[in-house]
């Protein structure tokens, strides 16, 4: 099935108007066309596009006092090279090892924990700044490579007796070998460290 033909992607080129933030006068674009939502949905929505072309859906929920954010990067385990299965999972671990602005390991987790795992509005900016730095300036420290490979391997071993995970892996094994779902997405020492060595690759 042609996914794009049956489920066309949104048109991000039309319906946007140029705006500026009220305080700092920074430019952005805001979608002014109609938005469809359920009649019972009490949330307010704004769709904006930043100068770097990042499209952001802002949701205001009148029933909550906490803030949250998520980022879709349109890449992940499905795109792992066959010779390095688990690479995306390993990279996820490496991102938490510090950024240029926040060089301390696990700074993001520490910040979230300091705010009891749920962010009030006054803590949201700090969390968003830490999250965004994963994608703009990760340190990817070389001295963390072996440790995080072991952490990935430990996660894998910890799931070996988990029936839900084992059922999922059976599904992967039964999938078309040419389909991304057939890959070993969690990875372990064998698929990553040994896989890199067997193919003459350096994980750093």
PDB file of C-alpha atoms in Angstrom:
ATOM      1  CA  UNK A   1       0.000   0.000   0.000  1.00  0.00           C
ATOM      2  CA  UNK A   2       1.250   3.482  -0.847  1.00  0.00           C
ATOM      3  CA  UNK A   3       0.944   5.184   2.535  1.00  0.00           C
ATOM      4  CA  UNK A   4       1.465   8.719   1.252  1.00  0.00           C
ATOM      5  CA  UNK A   5      -1.142   8.209  -1.478  1.00  0.00           C
ATOM      6  CA  UNK A   6      -3.831   6.888   0.885  1.00  0.00           C
ATOM      7  CA  UNK A   7      -2.916   9.109   3.834  1.00  0.00           C
ATOM      8  CA  UNK A   8      -1.466  12.341   2.416  1.00  0.00           C
ATOM      9  CA  UNK A   9       0.787  14.365   4.677  1.00  0.00           C
ATOM     10  CA  UNK A  10      -0.480  17.758   5.927  1.00  0.00           C
ATOM     11  CA  UNK A  11       0.118  20.791   3.768  1.00  0.00           C
ATOM     12  CA  UNK A  12       2.490  22.935   5.834  1.00  0.00           C
ATOM     13  CA  UNK A  13       2.917  25.559   3.095  1.00  0.00           C
ATOM     14  CA  UNK A  14      -0.438  27.336   3.114  1.00  0.00           C
ATOM     15  CA  UNK A  15      -2.690  28.947   5.697  1.00  0.00           C
ATOM     16  CA  UNK A  16       0.126  30.489   7.753  1.00  0.00           C
ATOM     17  CA  UNK A  17       0.476  34.199   8.513  1.00  0.00           C
ATOM     18  CA  UNK A  18       3.593  36.051   9.642  1.00  0.00           C
ATOM     19  CA  UNK A  19       3.570  37.114  13.302  1.00  0.00           C
ATOM     20  CA  UNK A  20       5.988  38.377  15.970  1.00  0.00           C
ATOM     21  CA  UNK A  21       6.143  37.555  19.665  1.00  0.00           C
ATOM     22  CA  UNK A  22       4.824  40.373  21.840  1.00  0.00           C
ATOM     23  CA  UNK A  23       7.777  40.687  24.200  1.00  0.00           C
ATOM     24  CA  UNK A  24      10.915  40.121  22.116  1.00  0.00           C
ATOM     25  CA  UNK A  25       9.431  40.639  18.632  1.00  0.00           C
ATOM     26  CA  UNK A  26      10.783  37.320  17.368  1.00  0.00           C
ATOM     27  CA  UNK A  27       9.282  36.208  14.030  1.00  0.00           C
ATOM     28  CA  UNK A  28       7.109  33.136  13.591  1.00  0.00           C
ATOM     29  CA  UNK A  29       4.150  32.022  11.476  1.00  0.00           C
ATOM     30  CA  UNK A  30       0.736  30.974  12.752  1.00  0.00           C
ATOM     31  CA  UNK A  31      -1.826  28.802  11.026  1.00  0.00           C
ATOM     32  CA  UNK A  32      -5.095  30.703  10.644  1.00  0.00           C
ATOM     33  CA  UNK A  33      -7.180  28.100   8.855  1.00  0.00           C
ATOM     34  CA  UNK A  34      -9.895  25.930  10.426  1.00  0.00           C
ATOM     35  CA  UNK A  35      -9.004  23.207  12.914  1.00  0.00           C
ATOM     36  CA  UNK A  36     -11.225  20.197  13.422  1.00  0.00           C
ATOM     37  CA  UNK A  37     -11.786  18.873  16.931  1.00  0.00           C
ATOM     38  CA  UNK A  38     -14.396  16.965  18.881  1.00  0.00           C
ATOM     39  CA  UNK A  39     -17.362  18.905  20.229  1.00  0.00           C
ATOM     40  CA  UNK A  40     -16.450  17.660  23.712  1.00  0.00           C
ATOM     41  CA  UNK A  41     -12.824  18.836  23.417  1.00  0.00           C
ATOM     42  CA  UNK A  42     -12.329  21.838  25.724  1.00  0.00           C
ATOM     43  CA  UNK A  43      -8.695  22.390  24.765  1.00  0.00           C
ATOM     44  CA  UNK A  44      -7.503  25.362  22.747  1.00  0.00           C
ATOM     45  CA  UNK A  45      -5.036  24.777  19.910  1.00  0.00           C
ATOM     46  CA  UNK A  46      -2.515  26.898  18.031  1.00  0.00           C
ATOM     47  CA  UNK A  47      -0.345  25.680  15.167  1.00  0.00           C
ATOM     48  CA  UNK A  48       2.800  27.707  14.620  1.00  0.00           C
ATOM     49  CA  UNK A  49       5.940  27.430  12.510  1.00  0.00           C
ATOM     50  CA  UNK A  50       9.284  28.715  13.767  1.00  0.00           C
ATOM     51  CA  UNK A  51      11.978  30.332  11.580  1.00  0.00           C
ATOM     52  CA  UNK A  52      13.860  26.997  11.495  1.00  0.00           C
ATOM     53  CA  UNK A  53      10.708  25.410   9.917  1.00  0.00           C
ATOM     54  CA  UNK A  54       9.881  23.455  13.080  1.00  0.00           C
ATOM     55  CA  UNK A  55       6.084  23.082  13.221  1.00  0.00           C
ATOM     56  CA  UNK A  56       4.666  23.273  16.750  1.00  0.00           C
ATOM     57  CA  UNK A  57       1.216  22.338  18.001  1.00  0.00           C
ATOM     58  CA  UNK A  58       0.438  24.284  21.186  1.00  0.00           C
ATOM     59  CA  UNK A  59      -2.337  22.865  23.357  1.00  0.00           C
ATOM     60  CA  UNK A  60      -3.939  24.689  26.261  1.00  0.00           C
ATOM     61  CA  UNK A  61      -5.828  22.436  28.669  1.00  0.00           C
ATOM     62  CA  UNK A  62      -7.911  24.459  31.143  1.00  0.00           C
ATOM     63  CA  UNK A  63      -8.085  21.485  33.511  1.00  0.00           C
ATOM     64  CA  UNK A  64      -4.346  21.113  34.183  1.00  0.00           C
ATOM     65  CA  UNK A  65      -1.707  23.145  35.987  1.00  0.00           C
ATOM     66  CA  UNK A  66       1.251  21.241  34.529  1.00  0.00           C
ATOM     67  CA  UNK A  67       3.117  21.656  31.259  1.00  0.00           C
ATOM     68  CA  UNK A  68       4.575  19.067  28.901  1.00  0.00           C
ATOM     69  CA  UNK A  69       6.337  18.834  25.546  1.00  0.00           C
ATOM     70  CA  UNK A  70       7.135  16.126  23.005  1.00  0.00           C
ATOM     71  CA  UNK A  71       9.249  16.213  19.857  1.00  0.00           C
ATOM     72  CA  UNK A  72       8.884  13.990  16.793  1.00  0.00           C
ATOM     73  CA  UNK A  73      12.198  13.660  14.947  1.00  0.00           C
ATOM     74  CA  UNK A  74      10.899  11.384  12.166  1.00  0.00           C
ATOM     75  CA  UNK A  75      13.730   8.888  12.615  1.00  0.00           C
ATOM     76  CA  UNK A  76      14.371   5.980  14.962  1.00  0.00           C
ATOM     77  CA  UNK A  77      14.863   2.242  15.386  1.00  0.00           C
ATOM     78  CA  UNK A  78      13.085   1.424  12.127  1.00  0.00           C
ATOM     79  CA  UNK A  79      15.995   3.081  10.335  1.00  0.00           C
ATOM     80  CA  UNK A  80      18.775   1.238  12.188  1.00  0.00           C
ATOM     81  CA  UNK A  81      21.292  -0.218   9.727  1.00  0.00           C
ATOM     82  CA  UNK A  82      21.064  -4.008   9.630  1.00  0.00           C
ATOM     83  CA  UNK A  83      24.694  -4.301  10.737  1.00  0.00           C
ATOM     84  CA  UNK A  84      24.091  -2.107  13.828  1.00  0.00           C
ATOM     85  CA  UNK A  85      20.683  -3.021  15.199  1.00  0.00           C
ATOM     86  CA  UNK A  86      19.864  -1.087  18.348  1.00  0.00           C
ATOM     87  CA  UNK A  87      21.784   2.009  17.181  1.00  0.00           C
ATOM     88  CA  UNK A  88      18.906   4.426  17.792  1.00  0.00           C
ATOM     89  CA  UNK A  89      18.426   3.053  21.304  1.00  0.00           C
ATOM     90  CA  UNK A  90      22.156   3.461  21.982  1.00  0.00           C
ATOM     91  CA  UNK A  91      22.054   7.045  20.689  1.00  0.00           C
ATOM     92  CA  UNK A  92      19.143   7.785  23.028  1.00  0.00           C
ATOM     93  CA  UNK A  93      21.346   6.719  25.943  1.00  0.00           C
ATOM     94  CA  UNK A  94      24.229   8.870  24.713  1.00  0.00           C
ATOM     95  CA  UNK A  95      22.070  11.993  24.471  1.00  0.00           C
ATOM     96  CA  UNK A  96      21.490  11.924  28.223  1.00  0.00           C
ATOM     97  CA  UNK A  97      25.244  12.092  28.858  1.00  0.00           C
ATOM     98  CA  UNK A  98      25.339  15.878  28.619  1.00  0.00           C
ATOM     99  CA  UNK A  99      25.101  18.780  26.198  1.00  0.00           C
ATOM    100  CA  UNK A 100      27.209  21.878  25.616  1.00  0.00           C
ATOM    101  CA  UNK A 101      24.929  24.017  27.775  1.00  0.00           C
ATOM    102  CA  UNK A 102      24.224  21.310  30.356  1.00  0.00           C
ATOM    103  CA  UNK A 103      27.373  19.139  30.440  1.00  0.00           C
ATOM    104  CA  UNK A 104      26.488  17.152  33.575  1.00  0.00           C
ATOM    105  CA  UNK A 105      25.327  13.602  32.950  1.00  0.00           C
ATOM    106  CA  UNK A 106      21.614  13.007  33.503  1.00  0.00           C
ATOM    107  CA  UNK A 107      20.991  16.746  33.986  1.00  0.00           C
ATOM    108  CA  UNK A 108      17.616  16.441  32.287  1.00  0.00           C
ATOM    109  CA  UNK A 109      16.493  13.609  34.568  1.00  0.00           C
ATOM    110  CA  UNK A 110      17.744  15.480  37.621  1.00  0.00           C
ATOM    111  CA  UNK A 111      15.812  18.606  36.645  1.00  0.00           C
ATOM    112  CA  UNK A 112      12.590  16.643  36.142  1.00  0.00           C
ATOM    113  CA  UNK A 113      13.097  14.830  39.462  1.00  0.00           C
ATOM    114  CA  UNK A 114      13.653  18.128  41.271  1.00  0.00           C
ATOM    115  CA  UNK A 115      10.178  19.117  40.155  1.00  0.00           C
ATOM    116  CA  UNK A 116       8.596  15.827  41.259  1.00  0.00           C
ATOM    117  CA  UNK A 117       8.226  14.541  37.728  1.00  0.00           C
ATOM    118  CA  UNK A 118       5.515  17.006  36.753  1.00  0.00           C
ATOM    119  CA  UNK A 119       6.304  20.487  35.539  1.00  0.00           C
ATOM    120  CA  UNK A 120       4.488  23.546  36.738  1.00  0.00           C
ATOM    121  CA  UNK A 121       4.480  26.394  34.242  1.00  0.00           C
ATOM    122  CA  UNK A 122       7.414  28.139  35.926  1.00  0.00           C
ATOM    123  CA  UNK A 123       9.613  25.043  35.433  1.00  0.00           C
ATOM    124  CA  UNK A 124       8.620  24.356  31.838  1.00  0.00           C
ATOM    125  CA  UNK A 125      11.101  26.687  30.151  1.00  0.00           C
ATOM    126  CA  UNK A 126      14.043  25.061  31.929  1.00  0.00           C
ATOM    127  CA  UNK A 127      12.892  21.582  30.933  1.00  0.00           C
ATOM    128  CA  UNK A 128      12.305  22.609  27.318  1.00  0.00           C
ATOM    129  CA  UNK A 129      15.744  24.206  27.124  1.00  0.00           C
ATOM    130  CA  UNK A 130      17.362  21.007  28.369  1.00  0.00           C
ATOM    131  CA  UNK A 131      15.300  18.835  26.023  1.00  0.00           C
ATOM    132  CA  UNK A 132      16.042  20.921  22.947  1.00  0.00           C
ATOM    133  CA  UNK A 133      19.785  20.884  23.650  1.00  0.00           C
ATOM    134  CA  UNK A 134      19.774  17.102  23.077  1.00  0.00           C
ATOM    135  CA  UNK A 135      19.126  17.862  19.408  1.00  0.00           C
ATOM    136  CA  UNK A 136      21.230  21.006  18.982  1.00  0.00           C
ATOM    137  CA  UNK A 137      24.418  20.373  20.966  1.00  0.00           C
ATOM    138  CA  UNK A 138      24.827  16.857  22.443  1.00  0.00           C
ATOM    139  CA  UNK A 139      28.329  16.087  23.704  1.00  0.00           C
ATOM    140  CA  UNK A 140      28.190  12.360  22.852  1.00  0.00           C
ATOM    141  CA  UNK A 141      31.133  11.767  25.170  1.00  0.00           C
ATOM    142  CA  UNK A 142      33.584   9.121  23.980  1.00  0.00           C
ATOM    143  CA  UNK A 143      34.289   7.946  27.520  1.00  0.00           C
ATOM    144  CA  UNK A 144      30.593   7.071  27.906  1.00  0.00           C
ATOM    145  CA  UNK A 145      30.399   4.735  24.908  1.00  0.00           C
ATOM    146  CA  UNK A 146      31.346   1.462  26.598  1.00  0.00           C
ATOM    147  CA  UNK A 147      29.287   2.227  29.697  1.00  0.00           C
ATOM    148  CA  UNK A 148      26.148   3.005  27.700  1.00  0.00           C
ATOM    149  CA  UNK A 149      26.655  -0.066  25.512  1.00  0.00           C
ATOM    150  CA  UNK A 150      26.595  -2.070  28.741  1.00  0.00           C
ATOM    151  CA  UNK A 151      23.471  -0.167  29.850  1.00  0.00           C
ATOM    152  CA  UNK A 152      21.703  -1.083  26.597  1.00  0.00           C
ATOM    153  CA  UNK A 153      22.806  -4.692  26.996  1.00  0.00           C
ATOM    154  CA  UNK A 154      21.543  -4.683  30.594  1.00  0.00           C
ATOM    155  CA  UNK A 155      18.127  -3.458  29.441  1.00  0.00           C
ATOM    156  CA  UNK A 156      18.009  -6.266  26.896  1.00  0.00           C
ATOM    157  CA  UNK A 157      18.907  -8.918  29.468  1.00  0.00           C
ATOM    158  CA  UNK A 158      16.379  -7.505  31.918  1.00  0.00           C
ATOM    159  CA  UNK A 159      13.597  -8.119  29.397  1.00  0.00           C
ATOM    160  CA  UNK A 160      14.468 -11.711  28.558  1.00  0.00           C
ATOM    161  CA  UNK A 161      11.878 -13.108  30.968  1.00  0.00           C
ATOM    162  CA  UNK A 162       9.246 -10.457  30.214  1.00  0.00           C
ATOM    163  CA  UNK A 163       6.378 -12.228  28.429  1.00  0.00           C
ATOM    164  CA  UNK A 164       5.067  -9.079  26.754  1.00  0.00           C
ATOM    165  CA  UNK A 165       8.475  -8.268  25.310  1.00  0.00           C
ATOM    166  CA  UNK A 166       9.051 -11.879  24.277  1.00  0.00           C
ATOM    167  CA  UNK A 167       5.715 -11.910  22.435  1.00  0.00           C
ATOM    168  CA  UNK A 168       6.726  -8.718  20.648  1.00  0.00           C
ATOM    169  CA  UNK A 169      10.033 -10.283  19.616  1.00  0.00           C
ATOM    170  CA  UNK A 170       8.208 -13.315  18.205  1.00  0.00           C
ATOM    171  CA  UNK A 171       6.205 -10.903  16.062  1.00  0.00           C
ATOM    172  CA  UNK A 172       9.445  -9.307  14.865  1.00  0.00           C
ATOM    173  CA  UNK A 173      10.914 -12.701  13.985  1.00  0.00           C
ATOM    174  CA  UNK A 174       7.808 -13.640  12.005  1.00  0.00           C
ATOM    175  CA  UNK A 175       7.782 -10.350  10.092  1.00  0.00           C
ATOM    176  CA  UNK A 176       8.939  -9.967   6.517  1.00  0.00           C
ATOM    177  CA  UNK A 177      12.763  -9.785   6.839  1.00  0.00           C
ATOM    178  CA  UNK A 178      12.723  -6.819   4.458  1.00  0.00           C
ATOM    179  CA  UNK A 179      10.359  -4.883   6.738  1.00  0.00           C
ATOM    180  CA  UNK A 180      11.802  -2.625   9.491  1.00  0.00           C
ATOM    181  CA  UNK A 181       9.637  -4.390  12.088  1.00  0.00           C
ATOM    182  CA  UNK A 182      11.830  -7.477  11.719  1.00  0.00           C
ATOM    183  CA  UNK A 183      14.808  -5.668  13.260  1.00  0.00           C
ATOM    184  CA  UNK A 184      16.178  -6.206  16.765  1.00  0.00           C
ATOM    185  CA  UNK A 185      15.456  -2.673  17.885  1.00  0.00           C
ATOM    186  CA  UNK A 186      16.627  -2.767  21.503  1.00  0.00           C
ATOM    187  CA  UNK A 187      20.124  -3.966  20.603  1.00  0.00           C
ATOM    188  CA  UNK A 188      22.794  -5.519  22.815  1.00  0.00           C
ATOM    189  CA  UNK A 189      26.563  -5.870  23.040  1.00  0.00           C
ATOM    190  CA  UNK A 190      26.606  -8.403  20.202  1.00  0.00           C
ATOM    191  CA  UNK A 191      24.624  -6.349  17.677  1.00  0.00           C
ATOM    192  CA  UNK A 192      26.305  -3.039  18.532  1.00  0.00           C
ATOM    193  CA  UNK A 193      29.896  -3.458  19.742  1.00  0.00           C
ATOM    194  CA  UNK A 194      30.582  -6.732  17.967  1.00  0.00           C
ATOM    195  CA  UNK A 195      28.521  -5.643  14.967  1.00  0.00           C
ATOM    196  CA  UNK A 196      30.641  -2.509  14.595  1.00  0.00           C
ATOM    197  CA  UNK A 197      33.855  -4.530  14.927  1.00  0.00           C
ATOM    198  CA  UNK A 198      32.751  -7.122  12.355  1.00  0.00           C
ATOM    199  CA  UNK A 199      32.022  -4.410   9.789  1.00  0.00           C
ATOM    200  CA  UNK A 200      35.081  -2.274  10.500  1.00  0.00           C
ATOM    201  CA  UNK A 201      33.013   0.526  12.035  1.00  0.00           C
ATOM    202  CA  UNK A 202      33.618   2.812  14.992  1.00  0.00           C
ATOM    203  CA  UNK A 203      30.603   3.602  17.148  1.00  0.00           C
ATOM    204  CA  UNK A 204      32.091   6.952  18.109  1.00  0.00           C
TER     205      UNK A 204
END
